[in-house]
Short mmCIF file of C-alpha atoms in Angstrom, two decimals:
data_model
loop_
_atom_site.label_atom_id
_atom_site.label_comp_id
_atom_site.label_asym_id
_atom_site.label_seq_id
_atom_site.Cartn_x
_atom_site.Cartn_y
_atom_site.Cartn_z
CA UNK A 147 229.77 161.13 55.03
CA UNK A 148 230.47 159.20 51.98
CA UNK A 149 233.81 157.97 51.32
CA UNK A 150 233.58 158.72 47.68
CA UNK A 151 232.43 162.23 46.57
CA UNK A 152 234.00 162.97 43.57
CA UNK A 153 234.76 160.31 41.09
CA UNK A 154 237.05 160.48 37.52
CA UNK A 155 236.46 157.99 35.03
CA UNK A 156 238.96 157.52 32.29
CA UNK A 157 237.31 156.95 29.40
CA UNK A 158 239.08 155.79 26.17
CA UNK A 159 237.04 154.73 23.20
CA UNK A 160 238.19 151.14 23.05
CA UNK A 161 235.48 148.29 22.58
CA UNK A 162 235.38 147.99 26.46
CA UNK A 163 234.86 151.70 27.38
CA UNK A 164 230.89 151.08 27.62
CA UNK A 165 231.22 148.51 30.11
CA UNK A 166 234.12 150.52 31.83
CA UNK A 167 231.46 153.60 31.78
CA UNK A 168 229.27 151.74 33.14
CA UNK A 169 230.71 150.55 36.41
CA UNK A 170 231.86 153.36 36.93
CA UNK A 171 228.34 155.00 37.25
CA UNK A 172 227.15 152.55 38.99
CA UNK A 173 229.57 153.18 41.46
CA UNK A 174 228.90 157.14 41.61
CA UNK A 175 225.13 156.09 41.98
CA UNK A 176 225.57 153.86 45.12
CA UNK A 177 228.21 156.65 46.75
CA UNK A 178 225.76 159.47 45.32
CA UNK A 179 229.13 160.90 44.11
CA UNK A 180 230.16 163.81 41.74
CA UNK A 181 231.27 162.80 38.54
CA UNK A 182 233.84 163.89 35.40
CA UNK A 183 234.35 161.77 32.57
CA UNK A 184 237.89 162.64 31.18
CA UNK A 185 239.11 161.37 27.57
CA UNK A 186 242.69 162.18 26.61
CA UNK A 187 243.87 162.75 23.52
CA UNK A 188 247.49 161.55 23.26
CA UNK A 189 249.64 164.31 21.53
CA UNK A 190 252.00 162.91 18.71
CA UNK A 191 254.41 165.86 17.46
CA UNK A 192 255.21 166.00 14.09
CA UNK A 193 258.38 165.13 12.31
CA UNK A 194 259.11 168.80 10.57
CA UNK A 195 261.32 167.44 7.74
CA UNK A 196 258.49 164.56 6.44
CA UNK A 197 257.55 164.83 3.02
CA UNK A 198 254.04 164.30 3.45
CA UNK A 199 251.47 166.78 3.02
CA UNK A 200 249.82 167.24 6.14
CA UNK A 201 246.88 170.09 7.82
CA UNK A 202 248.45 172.10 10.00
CA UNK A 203 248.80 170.54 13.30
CA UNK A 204 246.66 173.15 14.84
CA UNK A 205 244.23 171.88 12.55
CA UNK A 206 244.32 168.71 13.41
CA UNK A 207 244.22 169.08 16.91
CA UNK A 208 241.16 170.96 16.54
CA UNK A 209 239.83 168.15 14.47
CA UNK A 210 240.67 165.47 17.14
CA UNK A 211 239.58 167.29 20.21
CA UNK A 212 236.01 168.04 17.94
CA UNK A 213 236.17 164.74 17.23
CA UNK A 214 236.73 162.94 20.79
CA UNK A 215 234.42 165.83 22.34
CA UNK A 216 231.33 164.12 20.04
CA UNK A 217 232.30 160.52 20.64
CA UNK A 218 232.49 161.43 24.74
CA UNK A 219 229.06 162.97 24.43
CA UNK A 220 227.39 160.14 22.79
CA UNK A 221 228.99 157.30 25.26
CA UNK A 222 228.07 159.04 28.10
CA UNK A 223 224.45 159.68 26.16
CA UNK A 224 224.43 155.88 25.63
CA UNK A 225 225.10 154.89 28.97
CA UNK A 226 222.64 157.31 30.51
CA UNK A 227 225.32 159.17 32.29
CA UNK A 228 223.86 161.56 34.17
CA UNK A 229 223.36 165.91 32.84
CA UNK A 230 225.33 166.52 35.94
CA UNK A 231 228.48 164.99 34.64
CA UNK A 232 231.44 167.01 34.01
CA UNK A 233 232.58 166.07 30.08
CA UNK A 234 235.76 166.15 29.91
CA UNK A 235 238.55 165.93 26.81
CA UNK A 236 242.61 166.87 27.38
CA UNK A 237 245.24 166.93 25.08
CA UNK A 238 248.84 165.16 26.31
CA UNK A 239 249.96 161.97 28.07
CA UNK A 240 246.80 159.61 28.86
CA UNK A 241 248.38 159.11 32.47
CA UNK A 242 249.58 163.04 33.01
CA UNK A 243 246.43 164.39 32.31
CA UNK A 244 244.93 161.86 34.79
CA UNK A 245 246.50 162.79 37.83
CA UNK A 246 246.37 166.59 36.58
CA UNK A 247 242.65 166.80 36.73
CA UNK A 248 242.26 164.36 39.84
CA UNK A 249 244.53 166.42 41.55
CA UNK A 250 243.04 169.69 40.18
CA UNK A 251 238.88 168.63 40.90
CA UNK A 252 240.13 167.23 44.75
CA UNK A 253 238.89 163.73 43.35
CA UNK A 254 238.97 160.96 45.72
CA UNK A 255 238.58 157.97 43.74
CA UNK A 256 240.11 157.29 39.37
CA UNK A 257 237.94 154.65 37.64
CA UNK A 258 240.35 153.52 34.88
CA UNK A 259 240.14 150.30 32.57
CA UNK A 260 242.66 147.65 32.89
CA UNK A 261 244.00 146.35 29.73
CA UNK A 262 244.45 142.24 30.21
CA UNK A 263 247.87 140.90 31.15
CA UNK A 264 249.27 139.85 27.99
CA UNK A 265 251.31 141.58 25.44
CA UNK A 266 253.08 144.89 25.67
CA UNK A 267 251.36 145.84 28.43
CA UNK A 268 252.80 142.96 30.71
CA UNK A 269 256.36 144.53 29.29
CA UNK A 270 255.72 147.83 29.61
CA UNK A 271 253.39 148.45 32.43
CA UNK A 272 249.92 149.99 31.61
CA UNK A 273 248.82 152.96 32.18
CA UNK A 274 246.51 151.80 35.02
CA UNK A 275 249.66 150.65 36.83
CA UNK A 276 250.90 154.09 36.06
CA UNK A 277 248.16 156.13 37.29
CA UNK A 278 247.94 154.02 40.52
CA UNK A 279 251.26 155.10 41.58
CA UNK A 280 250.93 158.36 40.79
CA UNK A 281 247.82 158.84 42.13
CA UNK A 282 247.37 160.64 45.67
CA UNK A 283 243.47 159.18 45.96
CA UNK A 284 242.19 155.22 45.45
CA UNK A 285 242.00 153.86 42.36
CA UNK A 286 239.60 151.27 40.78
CA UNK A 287 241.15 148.98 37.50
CA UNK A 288 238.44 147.92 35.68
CA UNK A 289 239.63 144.60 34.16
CA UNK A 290 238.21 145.22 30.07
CA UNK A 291 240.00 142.27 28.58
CA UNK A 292 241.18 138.62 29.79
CA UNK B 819 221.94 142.45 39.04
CA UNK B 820 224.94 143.82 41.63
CA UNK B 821 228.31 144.18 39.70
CA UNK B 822 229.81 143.07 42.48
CA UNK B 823 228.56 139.98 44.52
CA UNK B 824 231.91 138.94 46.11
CA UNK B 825 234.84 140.92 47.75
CA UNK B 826 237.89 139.80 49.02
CA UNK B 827 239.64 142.29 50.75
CA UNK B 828 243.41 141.69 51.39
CA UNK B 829 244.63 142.39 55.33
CA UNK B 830 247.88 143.61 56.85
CA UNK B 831 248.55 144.43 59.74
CA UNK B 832 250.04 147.89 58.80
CA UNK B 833 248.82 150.94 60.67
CA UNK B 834 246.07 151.57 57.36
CA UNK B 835 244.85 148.32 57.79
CA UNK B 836 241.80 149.52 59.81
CA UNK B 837 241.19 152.38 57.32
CA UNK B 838 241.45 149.80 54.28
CA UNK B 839 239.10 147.28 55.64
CA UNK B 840 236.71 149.99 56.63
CA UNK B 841 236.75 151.44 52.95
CA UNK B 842 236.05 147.44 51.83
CA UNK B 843 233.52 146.87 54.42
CA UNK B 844 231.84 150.42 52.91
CA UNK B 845 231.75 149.26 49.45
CA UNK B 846 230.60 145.79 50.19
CA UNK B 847 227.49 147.15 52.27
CA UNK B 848 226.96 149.37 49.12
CA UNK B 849 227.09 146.17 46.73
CA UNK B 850 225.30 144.21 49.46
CA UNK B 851 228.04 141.82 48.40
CA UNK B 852 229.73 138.52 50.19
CA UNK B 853 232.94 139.18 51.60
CA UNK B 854 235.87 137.35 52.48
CA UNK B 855 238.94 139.14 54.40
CA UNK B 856 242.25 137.58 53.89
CA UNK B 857 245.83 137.72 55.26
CA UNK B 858 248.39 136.30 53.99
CA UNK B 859 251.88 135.30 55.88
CA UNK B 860 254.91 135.61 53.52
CA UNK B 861 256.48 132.60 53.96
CA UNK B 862 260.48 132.83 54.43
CA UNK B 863 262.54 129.07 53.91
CA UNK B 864 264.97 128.21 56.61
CA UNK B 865 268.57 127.54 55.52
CA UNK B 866 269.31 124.25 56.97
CA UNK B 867 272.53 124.90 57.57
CA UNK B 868 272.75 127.81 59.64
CA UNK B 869 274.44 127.66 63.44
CA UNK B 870 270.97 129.05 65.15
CA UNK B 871 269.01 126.78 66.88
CA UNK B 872 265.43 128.05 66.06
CA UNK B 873 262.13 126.27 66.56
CA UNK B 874 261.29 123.74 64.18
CA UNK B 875 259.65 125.11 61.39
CA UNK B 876 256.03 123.52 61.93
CA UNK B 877 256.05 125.07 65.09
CA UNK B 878 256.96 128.75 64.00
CA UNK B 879 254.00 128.34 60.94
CA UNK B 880 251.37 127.40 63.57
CA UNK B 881 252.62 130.08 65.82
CA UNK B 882 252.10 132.54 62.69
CA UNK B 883 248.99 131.26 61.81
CA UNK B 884 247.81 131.37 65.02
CA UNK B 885 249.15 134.85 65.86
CA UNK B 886 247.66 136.04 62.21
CA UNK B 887 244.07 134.52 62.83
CA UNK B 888 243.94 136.27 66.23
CA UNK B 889 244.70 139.48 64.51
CA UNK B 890 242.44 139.08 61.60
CA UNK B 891 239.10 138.40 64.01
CA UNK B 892 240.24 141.39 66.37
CA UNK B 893 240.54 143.95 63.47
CA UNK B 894 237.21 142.56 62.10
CA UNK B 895 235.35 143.07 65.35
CA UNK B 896 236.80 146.53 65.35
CA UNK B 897 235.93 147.67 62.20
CA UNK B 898 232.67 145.78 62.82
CA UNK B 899 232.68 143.11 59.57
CA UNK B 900 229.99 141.42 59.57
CA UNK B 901 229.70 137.74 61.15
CA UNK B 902 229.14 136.37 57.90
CA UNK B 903 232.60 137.33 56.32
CA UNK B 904 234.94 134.63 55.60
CA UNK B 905 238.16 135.27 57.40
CA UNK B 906 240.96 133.64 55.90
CA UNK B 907 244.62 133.41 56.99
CA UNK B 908 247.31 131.78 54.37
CA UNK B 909 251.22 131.29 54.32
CA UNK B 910 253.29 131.73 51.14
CA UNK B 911 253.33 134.72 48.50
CA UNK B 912 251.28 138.10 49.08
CA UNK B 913 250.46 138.55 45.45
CA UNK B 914 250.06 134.15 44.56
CA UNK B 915 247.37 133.69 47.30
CA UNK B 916 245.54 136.90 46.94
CA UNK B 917 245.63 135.64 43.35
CA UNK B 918 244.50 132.54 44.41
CA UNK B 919 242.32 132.49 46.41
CA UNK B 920 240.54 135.12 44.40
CA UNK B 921 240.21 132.53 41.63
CA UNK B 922 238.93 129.92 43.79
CA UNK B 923 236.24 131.88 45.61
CA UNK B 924 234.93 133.42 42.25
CA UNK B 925 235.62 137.12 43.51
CA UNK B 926 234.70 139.72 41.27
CA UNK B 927 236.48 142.88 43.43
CA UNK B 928 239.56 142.83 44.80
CA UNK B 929 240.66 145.51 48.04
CA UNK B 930 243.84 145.87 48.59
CA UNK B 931 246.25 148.78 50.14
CA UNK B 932 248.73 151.07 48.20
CA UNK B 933 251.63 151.91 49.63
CA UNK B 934 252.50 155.32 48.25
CA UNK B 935 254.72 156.21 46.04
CA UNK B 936 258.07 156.91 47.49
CA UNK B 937 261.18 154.15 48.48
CA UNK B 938 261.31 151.01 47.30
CA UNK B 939 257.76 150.16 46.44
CA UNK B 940 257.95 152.55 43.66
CA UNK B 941 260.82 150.81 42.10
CA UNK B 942 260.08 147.26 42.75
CA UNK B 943 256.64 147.43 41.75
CA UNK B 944 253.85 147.08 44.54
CA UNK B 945 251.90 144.05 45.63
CA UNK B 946 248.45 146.03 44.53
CA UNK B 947 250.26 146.21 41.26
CA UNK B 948 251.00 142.66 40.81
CA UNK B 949 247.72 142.09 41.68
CA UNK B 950 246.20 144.02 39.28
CA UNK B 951 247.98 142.71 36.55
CA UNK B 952 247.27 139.11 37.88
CA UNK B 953 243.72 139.19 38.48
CA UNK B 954 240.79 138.45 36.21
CA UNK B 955 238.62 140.69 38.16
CA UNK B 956 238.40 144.35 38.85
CA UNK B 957 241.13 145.30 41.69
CA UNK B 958 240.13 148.56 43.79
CA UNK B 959 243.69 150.02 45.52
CA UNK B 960 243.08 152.00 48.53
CA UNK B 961 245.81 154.52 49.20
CA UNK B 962 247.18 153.92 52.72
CA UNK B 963 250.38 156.57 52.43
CA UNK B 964 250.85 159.73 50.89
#
C-alpha cells in the first residue's frame, strides 16, 4: 500500500507557486495519490473608525475568494493538474486553514513552499515551520527562493 | 528528468528510526534516486578540569563512531537499503553536518524525523526545523510522534 494517499498542496500565488505545483504533482503521480490544492486567503479585519470609503467587507471577501478561486483554476490548468483534483480556496490564517483541511480530508502528507532563509522569515519563523509542527502527517518544504 | 536524483536521509537511533528510513528508502525507489544515510554523533566537550577519570577523549569518539557505524549498517540491512547507499557516520552538530554534508554531496531532498509537537522540541525549535531553514534544497519531515 502506498505510503502517500492523499496529498495537500499549499498553493500561494507567489512567483514560485508553479514550480511548487509542480513537485508536488509529480509527487502524487509517482505515489498515485489523491490530491487537493488549497489557497488561503488571509483575512484582514477592518478598522471600523477609518475614514476611507471602502465596499462592504462582505463584498470584498466575495471579490477575493472569486478572485483566488480563478487564479487557482488557471495554475492548476497550467500545470496540467489533474480533473481529479480537489480545488480548494479558505478564508483565515494561511497556517490554520492548513492543518484544518489536512486534518479534516485524513491527508497524510502537506506539500508547502519554503520561503528562503533571509529576512523576516528567519525572525519570525515561516509558515512552513509553522505548519510542520502543527501538523499530525509528514510534511514536504519546497525550498522556492535561495 | 527526476526532481530528485539524490537523498540524504538523516538516522537516529530513536524507536521511528526504522519507520523514517523506510519512508526515505520508499521515496528514493520512487525517484530512482542516489541515496546516502547519515548519522550524526552530537559531540559533547570534556571539561578538563573535572575529578572523573574518564577515557581519553580519542578513545570515547572512536568508540562512538564505531558503535554508530555498526548501528547504521544493521538498520540498513533491516530496512533493506540498497548496497549502493552511502552510509555515513559524523561527530559534531545534528543540524551543521546534516547541513553539511548535504551541501557537499549536492543533495536535492532532505529526510529527516519530526519529533511531535509536545515538550521541549516545541519550544526550542526542532532539528527538522533548523534544517529546513538551513538547507538549499527541499527538506521532507517525517512525523515519528504524535
Amino acid at each position: 500500500m502506498n505510503v502517500y494517499r492523499h496529498i495537500l498542496i499549499a498553493v500561494d500565488f507567489s512567483p514560485a507557486a508553479e514550480r511548487l505545483l509542480r513537485r508536488g504533482l509529480d509527487i502524487a503521480t509517482r505515489y498515485e495519490a489523491r490530491l487537493s490544492l488549497l489557497h488561503v486567503v488571509e483575512y484582514l479585519p477592518f478598522a471600523l473608525d477609518n475614514e476611507l470609503i471602502m465596499p462592504a467587507p462582505l463584498e470584498i471577501e466575495t471579490q477575493l475568494f472569486n478572485s483566488a478561486r480563478a487564479r487557482l483554476a488557471k495554475l492548476a490548468e497550467l500545470t496540467g493538474a489533474p480533473a481529479t483534483a480537489e480545488q480548494l480556496v479558505e478564508l483565515g490564517s494561511t497556517k490554520v486553514e492548513i492543518l484544518r483541511i489536512a486534518e479534516a480530508r485524513g491527508v497524510d502528507l502537506i506539500v508547502i513552499g519554503s520561503h528562503g532563509r533571509h529576512g523576516w522569515a528567519r525572525v519570525l519563523g515561516s509558515t512552513a515551520n509553522a505548519v510542520m509542527h502543527g501538523a499530525s502527517c509528514d510534511v514536504l518544504a519546497v525550498r522556492t527562493s535561495a
